[in-house]
Tab-separated table of C-alpha atoms in Angstrom:
chain	number	residue	atom	x	y	z
A	9	UNK	CA	-0.102	-0.035	-0.113
A	10	UNK	CA	2.471	2.521	1.094
A	11	UNK	CA	4.655	1.380	-1.895
A	12	UNK	CA	2.421	2.493	-4.437
A	13	UNK	CA	2.245	5.920	-2.630
A	14	UNK	CA	5.883	6.105	-2.896
A	15	UNK	CA	5.979	5.432	-6.520
A	16	UNK	CA	4.066	8.511	-7.192
A	17	UNK	CA	6.683	11.049	-6.785
A	18	UNK	CA	4.927	14.143	-8.042
A	19	UNK	CA	1.734	14.974	-9.901
A	20	UNK	CA	2.162	13.721	-13.505
A	21	UNK	CA	-0.390	16.063	-14.747
A	22	UNK	CA	0.538	19.341	-13.295
A	23	UNK	CA	3.921	19.881	-11.460
A	24	UNK	CA	3.641	22.050	-8.305
A	25	UNK	CA	-0.241	21.787	-8.149
A	26	UNK	CA	-1.948	23.207	-5.101
A	27	UNK	CA	-4.749	21.309	-3.386
A	28	UNK	CA	-7.108	22.837	-0.920
A	29	UNK	CA	-8.927	20.307	1.398
A	30	UNK	CA	-12.047	21.297	3.118
A	31	UNK	CA	-13.746	19.310	5.645
A	32	UNK	CA	-15.121	20.097	9.115
A	33	UNK	CA	-13.975	16.764	10.469
A	34	UNK	CA	-10.464	17.569	11.396
A	35	UNK	CA	-9.078	14.086	11.440
A	36	UNK	CA	-10.112	13.555	7.911
A	37	UNK	CA	-8.885	16.804	6.572
A	38	UNK	CA	-5.591	16.026	8.206
A	39	UNK	CA	-5.325	12.437	7.008
A	40	UNK	CA	-6.062	13.683	3.337
A	41	UNK	CA	-3.395	16.475	3.806
A	42	UNK	CA	-0.791	13.662	4.971
A	43	UNK	CA	-1.472	11.562	1.946
A	44	UNK	CA	-1.125	14.369	-0.487
A	45	UNK	CA	1.642	16.629	0.994
A	46	UNK	CA	4.457	14.660	-0.599
A	47	UNK	CA	3.224	15.257	-4.131
A	48	UNK	CA	1.165	18.553	-3.846
A	49	UNK	CA	1.176	21.812	-2.041
A	50	UNK	CA	-1.623	21.258	0.173
A	51	UNK	CA	-3.739	23.699	2.114
A	52	UNK	CA	-6.476	22.721	4.613
A	53	UNK	CA	-9.612	24.413	5.868
A	54	UNK	CA	-12.068	23.162	8.539
A	55	UNK	CA	-14.925	25.358	7.741
A	56	UNK	CA	-16.499	27.140	4.842
A	57	UNK	CA	-15.362	30.407	5.750
A	58	UNK	CA	-11.910	29.288	6.329
A	59	UNK	CA	-12.052	27.542	2.880
A	60	UNK	CA	-12.960	31.020	1.217
A	61	UNK	CA	-10.024	32.604	2.998
A	62	UNK	CA	-7.562	30.009	1.647
A	63	UNK	CA	-9.008	29.869	-1.806
A	64	UNK	CA	-7.180	31.870	-4.378
A	65	UNK	CA	-6.109	31.504	-8.063
A	66	UNK	CA	-3.079	29.457	-7.198
A	67	UNK	CA	-5.450	26.589	-5.975
A	68	UNK	CA	-6.025	24.038	-8.657
A	69	UNK	CA	-7.988	21.545	-7.054
A	70	UNK	CA	-10.559	21.768	-4.118
A	71	UNK	CA	-11.492	18.680	-2.257
A	72	UNK	CA	-14.718	19.767	-0.677
A	73	UNK	CA	-17.049	17.791	1.832
A	74	UNK	CA	-20.351	19.101	0.441
A	75	UNK	CA	-22.211	17.941	3.745
A	76	UNK	CA	-20.342	20.408	5.859
A	77	UNK	CA	-22.642	22.317	8.166
A	78	UNK	CA	-21.525	25.893	7.709
A	79	UNK	CA	-20.948	25.543	3.978
A	80	UNK	CA	-22.028	28.882	2.499
A	81	UNK	CA	-23.734	29.115	-0.679
A	82	UNK	CA	-20.892	31.365	-1.773
A	83	UNK	CA	-18.352	28.517	-2.074
A	84	UNK	CA	-20.857	26.155	-3.769
A	85	UNK	CA	-21.352	28.715	-6.478
A	86	UNK	CA	-17.816	28.689	-7.464
A	87	UNK	CA	-18.955	25.678	-9.626
A	88	UNK	CA	-16.446	22.933	-8.743
A	89	UNK	CA	-17.082	19.893	-11.013
A	90	UNK	CA	-16.450	17.249	-8.558
A	91	UNK	CA	-17.079	16.597	-4.941
A	92	UNK	CA	-15.770	13.648	-2.740
A	93	UNK	CA	-19.160	11.979	-2.402
A	94	UNK	CA	-17.881	9.291	0.146
A	95	UNK	CA	-14.935	9.311	2.301
A	96	UNK	CA	-11.730	8.123	0.611
A	97	UNK	CA	-10.000	5.341	2.650
A	98	UNK	CA	-6.833	5.050	0.651
A	99	UNK	CA	-4.098	7.370	-0.313
A	100	UNK	CA	-3.868	6.071	-3.889
A	101	UNK	CA	-7.503	6.418	-4.505
A	102	UNK	CA	-7.260	10.090	-3.206
A	103	UNK	CA	-4.167	10.500	-5.312
A	104	UNK	CA	-6.262	9.331	-8.467
A	105	UNK	CA	-9.109	11.668	-7.627
A	106	UNK	CA	-6.617	14.549	-7.465
A	107	UNK	CA	-4.886	13.604	-10.782
A	108	UNK	CA	-8.221	13.315	-12.446
A	109	UNK	CA	-9.280	16.730	-11.443
A	110	UNK	CA	-6.083	18.179	-12.389
A	111	UNK	CA	-6.356	16.607	-15.849
A	112	UNK	CA	-9.681	18.199	-16.118
A	113	UNK	CA	-8.334	21.517	-14.995
A	114	UNK	CA	-5.546	21.278	-17.398
A	115	UNK	CA	-7.751	20.276	-20.215
A	116	UNK	CA	-9.977	23.163	-19.570
A	117	UNK	CA	-7.387	25.860	-19.607
A	118	UNK	CA	-5.723	24.245	-22.594
A	119	UNK	CA	-8.803	24.093	-24.852
A	120	UNK	CA	-9.770	27.600	-23.721
A	121	UNK	CA	-6.468	28.865	-24.813
A	122	UNK	CA	-6.612	26.756	-27.910
A	123	UNK	CA	-10.021	28.424	-28.971
A	124	UNK	CA	-8.929	31.759	-28.255
A	125	UNK	CA	-5.756	31.304	-30.380
A	126	UNK	CA	-7.719	29.712	-33.023
A	127	UNK	CA	-10.062	32.679	-33.110
A	128	UNK	CA	-7.305	35.094	-33.445
A	129	UNK	CA	-5.701	33.155	-36.248
A	130	UNK	CA	-9.123	32.898	-37.972
A	131	UNK	CA	-9.677	36.690	-37.599
A	132	UNK	CA	-6.179	37.375	-39.270
A	133	UNK	CA	-7.027	34.993	-42.091
A	134	UNK	CA	-10.343	36.647	-42.825
A	135	UNK	CA	-8.689	40.055	-42.929
A	136	UNK	CA	-5.516	39.446	-44.817
A	137	UNK	CA	-4.607	37.664	-48.003
A	138	UNK	CA	-2.076	34.863	-48.372
A	139	UNK	CA	0.871	37.100	-49.067
A	140	UNK	CA	0.185	39.265	-46.048
A	141	UNK	CA	-0.162	36.329	-43.803
A	142	UNK	CA	3.087	34.933	-45.117
A	143	UNK	CA	4.790	38.092	-43.934
A	144	UNK	CA	2.840	38.512	-40.598
A	145	UNK	CA	4.953	37.545	-37.666
A	146	UNK	CA	1.942	37.181	-35.310
A	147	UNK	CA	0.311	34.843	-37.526
A	148	UNK	CA	3.507	32.646	-37.792
A	149	UNK	CA	3.588	32.722	-33.903
A	150	UNK	CA	0.007	31.763	-33.639
A	151	UNK	CA	0.310	28.896	-35.952
A	152	UNK	CA	3.304	27.584	-34.107
A	153	UNK	CA	1.712	27.808	-30.625
A	154	UNK	CA	-1.477	26.288	-31.787
A	155	UNK	CA	0.384	23.358	-33.186
A	156	UNK	CA	2.243	22.896	-29.942
A	157	UNK	CA	-0.967	23.340	-27.798
A	158	UNK	CA	-2.704	20.763	-30.126
A	159	UNK	CA	-0.146	18.191	-29.225
A	160	UNK	CA	-0.464	19.002	-25.534
A	161	UNK	CA	-4.140	18.882	-25.538
A	162	UNK	CA	-4.161	15.454	-27.299
A	163	UNK	CA	-1.866	14.220	-24.509
A	164	UNK	CA	-4.007	15.633	-21.872
A	165	UNK	CA	-7.091	13.969	-23.548
A	166	UNK	CA	-5.497	10.669	-23.781
A	167	UNK	CA	-5.447	10.436	-19.868
A	168	UNK	CA	-9.236	11.375	-19.695
A	169	UNK	CA	-11.889	8.482	-19.790
A	170	UNK	CA	-15.471	9.007	-20.845
A	171	UNK	CA	-16.371	10.125	-17.357
A	172	UNK	CA	-14.091	12.897	-17.133
A	173	UNK	CA	-14.908	13.952	-20.754
A	174	UNK	CA	-18.669	13.957	-19.575
A	175	UNK	CA	-17.826	16.326	-16.979
A	176	UNK	CA	-16.143	18.591	-19.513
A	177	UNK	CA	-19.555	19.155	-21.085
A	178	UNK	CA	-21.560	19.239	-17.854
A	179	UNK	CA	-23.671	22.358	-18.033
A	180	UNK	CA	-25.003	23.270	-14.631
A	181	UNK	CA	-27.746	25.419	-16.156
A	182	UNK	CA	-29.080	22.357	-18.087
A	183	UNK	CA	-28.239	19.241	-16.157
A	184	UNK	CA	-29.528	16.566	-18.471
A	185	UNK	CA	-32.973	16.137	-19.906
B	30	UNK	CA	-39.789	19.161	-22.766
B	31	UNK	CA	-37.689	22.264	-23.434
B	32	UNK	CA	-38.226	24.650	-26.267
B	33	UNK	CA	-35.005	23.616	-27.760
B	34	UNK	CA	-34.617	20.370	-29.838
B	35	UNK	CA	-33.408	17.499	-27.814
B	36	UNK	CA	-29.690	17.443	-27.836
B	37	UNK	CA	-27.858	14.413	-26.400
B	38	UNK	CA	-24.787	14.983	-24.332
B	39	UNK	CA	-21.778	14.869	-26.515
B	40	UNK	CA	-20.375	11.920	-24.703
B	41	UNK	CA	-23.455	9.803	-25.396
B	42	UNK	CA	-22.233	10.001	-29.054
B	43	UNK	CA	-18.599	9.951	-28.724
B	44	UNK	CA	-18.306	7.188	-26.039
B	45	UNK	CA	-20.030	4.470	-28.151
B	46	UNK	CA	-18.443	5.595	-31.341
B	47	UNK	CA	-14.970	5.516	-29.644
B	48	UNK	CA	-15.689	2.079	-28.231
B	49	UNK	CA	-16.625	0.722	-31.575
B	50	UNK	CA	-13.565	2.298	-33.402
B	51	UNK	CA	-11.308	0.879	-30.700
B	52	UNK	CA	-12.812	-2.536	-31.409
B	53	UNK	CA	-12.019	-2.293	-35.117
B	54	UNK	CA	-8.664	-0.960	-34.575
B	55	UNK	CA	-5.922	-3.355	-35.753
B	56	UNK	CA	-8.469	-5.544	-37.642
B	57	UNK	CA	-6.419	-5.031	-40.789
B	58	UNK	CA	-8.719	-2.412	-42.329
B	59	UNK	CA	-8.416	1.380	-42.093
B	60	UNK	CA	-11.429	2.688	-40.451
B	61	UNK	CA	-12.978	5.691	-41.678
B	62	UNK	CA	-15.460	8.064	-40.013
B	63	UNK	CA	-17.480	10.529	-41.952
B	64	UNK	CA	-19.464	13.126	-40.215
B	65	UNK	CA	-21.831	14.267	-42.968
B	66	UNK	CA	-22.374	17.635	-41.734
B	67	UNK	CA	-21.144	19.955	-38.892
B	68	UNK	CA	-24.042	22.414	-39.706
B	69	UNK	CA	-26.532	20.922	-37.488
B	70	UNK	CA	-24.085	20.803	-34.566
B	71	UNK	CA	-23.222	24.391	-35.050
B	72	UNK	CA	-26.781	25.279	-35.301
B	73	UNK	CA	-27.957	23.693	-32.092
B	74	UNK	CA	-25.014	24.195	-29.613
B	75	UNK	CA	-23.041	27.297	-28.699
B	76	UNK	CA	-19.763	27.582	-30.595
B	77	UNK	CA	-17.559	26.862	-27.589
B	78	UNK	CA	-19.187	23.436	-26.913
B	79	UNK	CA	-19.175	22.507	-30.424
B	80	UNK	CA	-15.462	23.209	-30.573
B	81	UNK	CA	-14.816	21.130	-27.446
B	82	UNK	CA	-17.093	18.275	-28.928
B	83	UNK	CA	-15.187	18.261	-32.175
B	84	UNK	CA	-11.906	18.278	-30.347
B	85	UNK	CA	-12.814	15.124	-28.384
B	86	UNK	CA	-14.288	13.452	-31.243
B	87	UNK	CA	-11.310	14.037	-33.497
B	88	UNK	CA	-9.068	12.978	-30.662
B	89	UNK	CA	-10.916	9.727	-30.064
B	90	UNK	CA	-10.861	9.043	-33.829
B	91	UNK	CA	-7.191	9.564	-33.938
B	92	UNK	CA	-6.686	7.498	-30.789
B	93	UNK	CA	-8.246	4.532	-32.645
B	94	UNK	CA	-6.079	5.135	-35.598
B	95	UNK	CA	-8.956	5.776	-37.752
B	96	UNK	CA	-9.404	8.567	-40.323
B	97	UNK	CA	-12.202	11.136	-39.956
B	98	UNK	CA	-13.887	13.375	-42.440
B	99	UNK	CA	-15.952	16.153	-41.383
B	100	UNK	CA	-17.959	17.985	-43.914
B	101	UNK	CA	-19.406	21.440	-43.975
B	102	UNK	CA	-20.763	23.836	-46.535
B	103	UNK	CA	-18.785	27.032	-46.474
B	104	UNK	CA	-21.593	29.006	-47.952
B	105	UNK	CA	-23.674	28.463	-44.868
B	106	UNK	CA	-21.101	29.422	-42.308
B	107	UNK	CA	-19.069	32.535	-42.143
B	108	UNK	CA	-15.499	32.426	-42.992
B	109	UNK	CA	-14.311	33.045	-39.639
B	110	UNK	CA	-16.199	30.114	-38.201
B	111	UNK	CA	-14.669	27.843	-40.809
B	112	UNK	CA	-11.236	29.161	-40.260
B	113	UNK	CA	-11.417	28.769	-36.475
B	114	UNK	CA	-12.654	25.207	-36.780
B	115	UNK	CA	-9.867	24.422	-39.272
B	116	UNK	CA	-7.328	24.403	-36.460
B	117	UNK	CA	-8.822	21.285	-35.164
B	118	UNK	CA	-8.031	19.255	-38.269
B	119	UNK	CA	-4.949	18.108	-40.025
B	120	UNK	CA	-5.993	19.284	-43.456
B	121	UNK	CA	-8.767	21.047	-45.291
B	122	UNK	CA	-10.205	19.733	-48.606
B	123	UNK	CA	-12.329	22.200	-50.730
B	124	UNK	CA	-14.280	20.682	-53.442
B	125	UNK	CA	-15.703	22.713	-56.212
B	126	UNK	CA	-19.530	22.860	-56.999
B	127	UNK	CA	-19.320	20.322	-59.662
B	128	UNK	CA	-16.957	17.912	-57.522
B	129	UNK	CA	-14.319	18.081	-60.463
B	130	UNK	CA	-11.767	20.334	-58.803
B	131	UNK	CA	-10.422	20.122	-55.215
B	132	UNK	CA	-7.556	21.211	-53.220
B	133	UNK	CA	-6.076	19.814	-49.948
B	134	UNK	CA	-4.328	22.242	-47.667
B	135	UNK	CA	-2.469	21.136	-44.515
B	136	UNK	CA	-3.558	23.157	-41.600
B	137	UNK	CA	-0.089	22.833	-39.839
B	138	UNK	CA	2.132	22.825	-42.761
B	139	UNK	CA	2.806	24.735	-45.929
B	140	UNK	CA	1.591	22.122	-48.326
B	141	UNK	CA	-1.303	22.596	-50.571
B	142	UNK	CA	-2.243	20.428	-53.467
B	143	UNK	CA	-4.860	20.494	-55.908
B	144	UNK	CA	-6.620	18.258	-58.373
B	145	UNK	CA	-4.827	19.951	-61.296
B	146	UNK	CA	-1.518	18.975	-59.866
B	147	UNK	CA	-2.356	15.360	-59.306
B	148	UNK	CA	-3.790	14.930	-62.711
B	149	UNK	CA	-0.727	16.515	-64.452
B	150	UNK	CA	1.738	14.346	-66.018
B	151	UNK	CA	4.504	16.867	-65.631
B	152	UNK	CA	6.653	15.290	-62.967
B	153	UNK	CA	7.965	18.735	-61.717
B	154	UNK	CA	4.459	19.327	-60.153
B	155	UNK	CA	3.665	15.696	-59.076
B	156	UNK	CA	3.195	15.647	-55.327
B	157	UNK	CA	5.671	14.137	-53.235
B	158	UNK	CA	4.943	10.570	-52.309
B	159	UNK	CA	3.358	11.196	-48.897
B	160	UNK	CA	1.267	14.003	-50.142
B	161	UNK	CA	-0.105	11.868	-52.967
B	162	UNK	CA	-0.898	9.304	-50.400
B	163	UNK	CA	-2.762	11.644	-48.324
B	164	UNK	CA	-4.603	13.087	-51.228
B	165	UNK	CA	-5.456	9.824	-52.705
B	166	UNK	CA	-6.755	8.599	-49.484
B	167	UNK	CA	-8.901	11.518	-49.142
B	168	UNK	CA	-10.191	11.339	-52.749
B	169	UNK	CA	-10.906	7.757	-52.467
B	170	UNK	CA	-12.823	8.342	-49.289
B	171	UNK	CA	-14.726	11.125	-50.756
B	172	UNK	CA	-15.827	9.012	-53.747
B	173	UNK	CA	-17.062	6.368	-51.439
B	174	UNK	CA	-18.818	8.707	-49.042
B	175	UNK	CA	-20.610	10.753	-51.612
B	176	UNK	CA	-21.977	8.359	-54.112
B	177	UNK	CA	-23.538	11.378	-55.940
B	178	UNK	CA	-20.453	13.421	-56.047
B	179	UNK	CA	-22.018	16.357	-57.935
B	180	UNK	CA	-23.207	17.591	-54.665
B	181	UNK	CA	-22.888	21.115	-53.427
B	182	UNK	CA	-19.389	22.512	-52.415
B	183	UNK	CA	-18.017	20.851	-49.159
B	184	UNK	CA	-15.133	21.844	-47.130
B	185	UNK	CA	-13.822	18.527	-45.812
B	186	UNK	CA	-11.335	18.325	-42.973
B	187	UNK	CA	-9.670	15.179	-42.430
B	188	UNK	CA	-9.239	14.534	-38.729
B	189	UNK	CA	-6.056	14.414	-36.799
B	190	UNK	CA	-4.524	11.261	-38.095
B	191	UNK	CA	-0.757	11.844	-38.453
B	192	UNK	CA	0.054	12.342	-42.022
B	193	UNK	CA	1.832	9.072	-42.188
B	194	UNK	CA	-1.280	7.298	-40.939
B	195	UNK	CA	-3.291	8.990	-43.523
B	196	UNK	CA	-0.938	7.994	-46.240
B	197	UNK	CA	-0.793	4.340	-45.300
B	198	UNK	CA	-4.449	4.282	-44.882
B	199	UNK	CA	-6.219	2.366	-47.495
B	200	UNK	CA	-9.559	3.790	-47.343
B	201	UNK	CA	-12.261	1.549	-46.146
B	202	UNK	CA	-14.427	2.568	-48.901
B	203	UNK	CA	-12.268	1.288	-51.770
B	204	UNK	CA	-13.129	-2.276	-50.746
B	205	UNK	CA	-10.650	-4.172	-52.862
B	206	UNK	CA	-8.674	-5.702	-50.065
B	207	UNK	CA	-10.133	-8.945	-50.078
B	208	UNK	CA	-11.400	-8.001	-46.513
B	209	UNK	CA	-14.846	-6.696	-46.187
B	210	UNK	CA	-14.432	-2.927	-45.298
B	211	UNK	CA	-18.017	-2.088	-46.301
B	212	UNK	CA	-19.419	-4.355	-43.690
B	213	UNK	CA	-17.735	-2.160	-41.102
B	214	UNK	CA	-20.142	0.546	-42.124
B	215	UNK	CA	-23.284	-1.627	-42.071
B	216	UNK	CA	-22.180	-3.272	-38.762
B	217	UNK	CA	-22.066	0.012	-36.990
B	218	UNK	CA	-24.888	0.439	-34.499
B	219	UNK	CA	-26.281	3.473	-36.134
B	220	UNK	CA	-29.070	3.733	-33.665
B	221	UNK	CA	-26.371	4.553	-31.104
B	222	UNK	CA	-25.362	7.574	-33.076
B	223	UNK	CA	-28.220	9.011	-35.034
B	224	UNK	CA	-31.881	9.225	-34.310
B	225	UNK	CA	-34.213	9.098	-37.200
B	226	UNK	CA	-34.938	12.776	-36.865
B	227	UNK	CA	-31.238	13.598	-36.935
B	228	UNK	CA	-30.842	11.404	-40.017
B	229	UNK	CA	-33.748	13.316	-41.650
B	230	UNK	CA	-32.197	16.744	-40.602
B	231	UNK	CA	-28.841	15.594	-42.180
B	232	UNK	CA	-30.464	14.477	-45.450
B	233	UNK	CA	-32.282	17.792	-45.555
B	234	UNK	CA	-29.069	19.773	-44.937
B	235	UNK	CA	-27.342	17.594	-47.624
B	236	UNK	CA	-30.167	18.690	-49.937
B	237	UNK	CA	-29.533	22.262	-49.108
B	238	UNK	CA	-32.350	22.598	-46.599
B	239	UNK	CA	-35.270	21.257	-48.704
B	240	UNK	CA	-36.257	18.182	-50.398
B	241	UNK	CA	-39.245	16.284	-51.654
B	242	UNK	CA	-40.924	13.847	-49.267
B	243	UNK	CA	-40.547	11.216	-51.824
B	244	UNK	CA	-36.879	11.642	-51.804
B	245	UNK	CA	-36.820	11.269	-48.097
B	246	UNK	CA	-38.579	7.957	-48.595
B	247	UNK	CA	-36.098	6.953	-51.231
B	248	UNK	CA	-32.990	7.864	-49.342
B	249	UNK	CA	-33.905	6.292	-46.004
B	250	UNK	CA	-35.618	3.153	-47.253
B	251	UNK	CA	-38.401	3.551	-44.826
B	252	UNK	CA	-41.804	3.163	-45.918
B	253	UNK	CA	-43.975	6.034	-47.094
B	254	UNK	CA	-46.166	5.864	-44.084
B	255	UNK	CA	-43.208	5.709	-41.748
B	256	UNK	CA	-41.696	8.734	-43.262
B	257	UNK	CA	-45.087	10.656	-43.168
B	258	UNK	CA	-45.305	9.871	-39.584
B	259	UNK	CA	-41.719	10.970	-38.696
B	260	UNK	CA	-42.120	14.190	-40.683
B	261	UNK	CA	-45.320	14.905	-39.095
B	262	UNK	CA	-43.786	14.458	-35.580
B	263	UNK	CA	-40.957	16.767	-36.562
B	264	UNK	CA	-43.324	19.310	-38.009
B	265	UNK	CA	-45.179	19.335	-34.637
B	266	UNK	CA	-41.851	20.034	-32.876
B	267	UNK	CA	-41.176	22.779	-35.338
B	268	UNK	CA	-38.059	21.135	-36.756
B	269	UNK	CA	-39.368	21.180	-40.222
B	270	UNK	CA	-42.240	22.493	-42.319
B	271	UNK	CA	-44.045	20.774	-45.083
B	272	UNK	CA	-45.555	22.441	-47.962
B	273	UNK	CA	-47.921	20.820	-50.546
B	274	UNK	CA	-46.617	21.209	-54.009
B	275	UNK	CA	-48.515	19.377	-56.770
B	276	UNK	CA	-49.167	15.886	-55.649
B	277	UNK	CA	-46.392	15.601	-53.208
B	278	UNK	CA	-44.827	17.425	-50.285
B	279	UNK	CA	-41.770	19.441	-50.080
B	280	UNK	CA	-39.919	19.471	-46.789
B	281	UNK	CA	-38.082	22.352	-45.372
B	282	UNK	CA	-35.604	22.241	-42.594
B	283	UNK	CA	-36.379	24.933	-39.982
B	284	UNK	CA	-34.909	28.063	-41.252
B	285	UNK	CA	-34.953	27.246	-44.809
B	286	UNK	CA	-38.663	27.808	-45.393
B	287	UNK	CA	-39.824	29.985	-48.229
B	288	UNK	CA	-40.613	33.454	-47.230
B	289	UNK	CA	-44.343	33.046	-46.955
B	290	UNK	CA	-44.226	30.027	-44.479
B	291	UNK	CA	-44.358	30.963	-40.890
B	292	UNK	CA	-41.276	30.201	-39.022
B	293	UNK	CA	-42.101	27.141	-37.188
B	294	UNK	CA	-39.205	27.857	-34.722
B	295	UNK	CA	-40.782	31.006	-33.291
B	296	UNK	CA	-44.038	29.061	-33.106
B	297	UNK	CA	-42.325	26.518	-31.096
B	298	UNK	CA	-40.729	29.013	-28.696
B	299	UNK	CA	-44.291	30.339	-27.838
B	300	UNK	CA	-46.148	27.067	-27.455
B	301	UNK	CA	-43.680	24.664	-25.861
């Protein structure tokens, strides 16, 4: 058991990822923190208000106990795409959960960036003719970055299973039919 | 029941497709996936979702070592939309209205090749081997996918197979391999992919937004009464409009009706 934990030296998906663990049951929070602290930067919070204090843009994943008594609506509105529905009893399981969430986060930001670059490139193509594009430095850079990003996206998506991808398309305003 | 047409979650379509493609992977045939039109997708979901959907779809097609063709009519969509979508694909094929001329342009490379060059006997302009392979693969596929290739102009984007994959890929549609590539197409659980209504919508789109009801019957191999029943349902939902012309009906996809017909879409918004 502990062996498999040791074999995971660092997050494969995102180096230096920061995880915020929120649970009002202190022993659980602390156990999770211990399981994760070798591989991630870990923050803990024992209440909803504390969670809000410790939450900033450097946090990549939040492990949140949704049944916490003082959980404010504010934190729920942040739109996390996964909660720990049941207590996790093994370090490896928790690692997998965190990695899954990191992959989703990574995919999310990569595809957003990809789409925004694709939009820019398309706008240039619409405005300029082939010769102008040829001479346009920004266009060359866009194309190059898109090609790189496309490969990265493909790598990220390879690690995502159907459930992960389903979450990608989850629309809180329209949760299923 | 919402006012918008029923849209299944993207993964309801991608997951079974992906599973089937993976099953076929390595069976000695090159699997070819043809998405007959991107128009309907773009019409019913926001662009952001459509873009992600297509990314995952192309990714899964690639992961299963298949080749994908995604078709759209550039006259329906603005240039910027087409250009943005291009970034998801390896190459863009533009086919002329009569289907006689076409060009293939790499999205992430400099190579462009046109039908002129391939037909030319001048060795100087003959494409390098690898390009010829890609081109031939695409052309073979096109011929197979569109039996009546005199159809309107299509922009065809080949999905992200690595170029080398595409070149080695003997298209499943050629069918002279001794194997039975065509059975792959028939074997596919089409129900998992397309509802009958989706199919009718696609047909209508292929026909430019309108077609004779009799043609629907012919294209689908459904009985006249089945077609009539399905169309009537779709008309109730505001997806299509039917207009009696002579002894038959003309079917219009919502948004393609002649000026005089009331927009069924608006009607639907009010009533549903």
